[in-house]
Coordinates of C-alpha atoms in Angstrom, one line a residue:
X1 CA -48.9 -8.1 226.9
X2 CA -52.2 -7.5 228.1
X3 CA -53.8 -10.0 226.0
X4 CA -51.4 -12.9 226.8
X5 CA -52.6 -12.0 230.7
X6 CA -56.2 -12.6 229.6
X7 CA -55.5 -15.4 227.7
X8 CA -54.0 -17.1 230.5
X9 CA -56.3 -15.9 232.8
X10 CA -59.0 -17.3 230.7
X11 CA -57.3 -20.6 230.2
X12 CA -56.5 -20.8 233.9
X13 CA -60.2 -19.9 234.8
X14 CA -61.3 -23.0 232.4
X15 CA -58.8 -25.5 233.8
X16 CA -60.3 -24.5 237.1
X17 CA -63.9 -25.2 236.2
X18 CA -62.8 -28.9 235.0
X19 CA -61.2 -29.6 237.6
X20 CA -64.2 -28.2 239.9
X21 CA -66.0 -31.2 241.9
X22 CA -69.2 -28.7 241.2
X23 CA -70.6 -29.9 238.2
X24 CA -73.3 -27.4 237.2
X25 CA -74.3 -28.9 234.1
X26 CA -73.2 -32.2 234.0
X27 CA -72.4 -34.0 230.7
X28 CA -72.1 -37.5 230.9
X29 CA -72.2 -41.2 229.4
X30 CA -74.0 -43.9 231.5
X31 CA -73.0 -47.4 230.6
X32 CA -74.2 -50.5 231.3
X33 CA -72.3 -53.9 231.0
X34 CA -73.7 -57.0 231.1
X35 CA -72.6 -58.9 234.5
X36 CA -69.7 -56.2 235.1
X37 CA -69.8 -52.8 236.8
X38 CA -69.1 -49.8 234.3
X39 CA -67.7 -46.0 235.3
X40 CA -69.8 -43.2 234.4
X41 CA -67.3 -41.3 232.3
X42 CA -68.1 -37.1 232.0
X43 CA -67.7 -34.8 229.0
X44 CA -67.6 -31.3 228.3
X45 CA -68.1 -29.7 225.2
X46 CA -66.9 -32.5 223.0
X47 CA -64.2 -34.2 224.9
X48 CA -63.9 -36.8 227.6
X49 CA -62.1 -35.3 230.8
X50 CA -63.1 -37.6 233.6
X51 CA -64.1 -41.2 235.1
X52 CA -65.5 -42.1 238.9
X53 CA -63.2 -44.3 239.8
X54 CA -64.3 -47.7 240.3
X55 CA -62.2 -48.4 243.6
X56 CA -64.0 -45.2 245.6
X57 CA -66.7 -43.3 245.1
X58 CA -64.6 -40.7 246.4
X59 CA -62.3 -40.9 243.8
X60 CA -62.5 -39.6 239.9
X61 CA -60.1 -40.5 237.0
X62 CA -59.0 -37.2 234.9
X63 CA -57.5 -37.6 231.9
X64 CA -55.5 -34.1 231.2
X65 CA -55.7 -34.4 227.1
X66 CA -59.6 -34.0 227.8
X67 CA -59.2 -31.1 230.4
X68 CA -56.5 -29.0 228.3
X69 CA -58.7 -29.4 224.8
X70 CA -61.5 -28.8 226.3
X71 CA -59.9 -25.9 228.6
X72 CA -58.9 -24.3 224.9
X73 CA -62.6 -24.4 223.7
X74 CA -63.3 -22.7 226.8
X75 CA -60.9 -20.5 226.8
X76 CA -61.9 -19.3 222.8
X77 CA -65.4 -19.3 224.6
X78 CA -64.1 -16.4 227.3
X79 CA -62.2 -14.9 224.9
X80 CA -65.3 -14.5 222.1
X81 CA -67.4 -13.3 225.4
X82 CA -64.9 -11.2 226.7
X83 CA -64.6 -8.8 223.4
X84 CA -68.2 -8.5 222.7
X85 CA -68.9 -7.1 226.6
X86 CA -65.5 -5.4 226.4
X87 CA -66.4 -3.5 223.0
X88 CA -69.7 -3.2 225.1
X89 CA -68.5 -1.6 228.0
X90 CA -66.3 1.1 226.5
X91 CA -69.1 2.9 225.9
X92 CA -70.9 3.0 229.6
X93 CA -69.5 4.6 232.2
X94 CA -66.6 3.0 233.8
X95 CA -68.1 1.8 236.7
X96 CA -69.3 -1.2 235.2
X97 CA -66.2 -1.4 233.4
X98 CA -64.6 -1.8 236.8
X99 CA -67.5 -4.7 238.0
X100 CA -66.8 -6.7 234.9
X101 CA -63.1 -6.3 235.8
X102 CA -63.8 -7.4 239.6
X103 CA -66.2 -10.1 238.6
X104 CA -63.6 -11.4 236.4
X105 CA -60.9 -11.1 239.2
X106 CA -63.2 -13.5 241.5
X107 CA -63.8 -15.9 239.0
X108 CA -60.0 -16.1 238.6
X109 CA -59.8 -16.8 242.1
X110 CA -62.6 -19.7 242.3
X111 CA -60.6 -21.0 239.4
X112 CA -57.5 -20.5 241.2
X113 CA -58.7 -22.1 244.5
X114 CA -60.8 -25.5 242.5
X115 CA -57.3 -26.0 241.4
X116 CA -55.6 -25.8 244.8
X117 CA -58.2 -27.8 246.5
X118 CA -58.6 -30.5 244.1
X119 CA -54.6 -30.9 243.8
X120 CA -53.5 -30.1 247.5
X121 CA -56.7 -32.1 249.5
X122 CA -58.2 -34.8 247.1
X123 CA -55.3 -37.4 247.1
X124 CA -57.2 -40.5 245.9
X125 CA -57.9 -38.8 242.5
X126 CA -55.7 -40.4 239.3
X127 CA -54.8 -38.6 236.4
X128 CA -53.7 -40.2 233.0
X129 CA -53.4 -38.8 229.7
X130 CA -56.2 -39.5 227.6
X131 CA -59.4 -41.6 227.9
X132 CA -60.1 -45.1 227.4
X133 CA -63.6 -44.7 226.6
X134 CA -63.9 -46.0 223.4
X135 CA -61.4 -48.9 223.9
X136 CA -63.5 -49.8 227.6
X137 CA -67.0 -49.8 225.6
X138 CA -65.6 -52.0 222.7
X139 CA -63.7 -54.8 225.4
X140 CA -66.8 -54.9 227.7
X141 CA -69.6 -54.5 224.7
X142 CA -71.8 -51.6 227.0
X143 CA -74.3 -50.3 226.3
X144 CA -73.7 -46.1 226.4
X145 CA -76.1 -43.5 226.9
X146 CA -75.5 -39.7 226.8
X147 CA -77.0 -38.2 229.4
X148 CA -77.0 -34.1 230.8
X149 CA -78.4 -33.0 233.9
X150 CA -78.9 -29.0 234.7
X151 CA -78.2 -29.2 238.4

């Protein structure tokens, strides 16, 4: 039972980061279209997850295939982490046994509260299933660069 709560605490935690408007490292493919405007679409890991939209700049496309795979990889990420500082831990005194515990607890409620605030506040954002990345570089022939940025 207890590792079914971490496992969905971890996979909540990851949905949470996706969905976060805080892009620390930011993964992303820059396009360029001859005479036509192109969305910057962002990745994580290896899958697409979301789009600026081109009707606002305050708006973002998310596509939730993109956000639950890579929420999985994530979440396998936590998980491998999770163990090793866990097996870690057991031997050290129990105090930082109970920071790692309170540490995870606040990152569960960021998580928790990106979530809220992106689905409660942010009403021009769209959400479709998967991402049309490939099909939108092939119709408008762009040309696509990877880019990251370590903000």
């Amino acid at each position: 039972m207890k590792t079914i709560f971490k496992l969905i605490g971890f996979f909540v935690t990851s949905i949470g980061f996706f969905w976060s408007h805080l892009d620390l490292i930011r993964i992303y493919f820059s396009c360029k279209a001859k005479d036509d405007v192109f969305p910057e679409y962002f990745a994580a890991f290896p899958f697409i997850y979301k789009s600026q939209s081109l009707a606002t700049s305050m708006a973002n496309e998310y596509y939730l295939l993109g956000i639950i795979l890579n929420s999985i990889i994530t979440t396998t990420l936590f998980l491998f982490i999770d163990s090793i500082l866990s097996n870690f831990l057991k031997s050290k005194v129990s105090i930082l046994s109970k920071i790692y515990l309170v540490f995870k607890l606040i990152i569960l409620s960021f998580s928790l509260f990106n979530i809220y605030i992106s689905y409660t506040f942010i009403r021009d954002d769209n959400f479709r299933f998967k991402s049309d990345f490939r099909e939108q570089v092939k119709e408008f022939k762009a040309d696509c660069k990877l880019k990251i940025k370590v903000l």
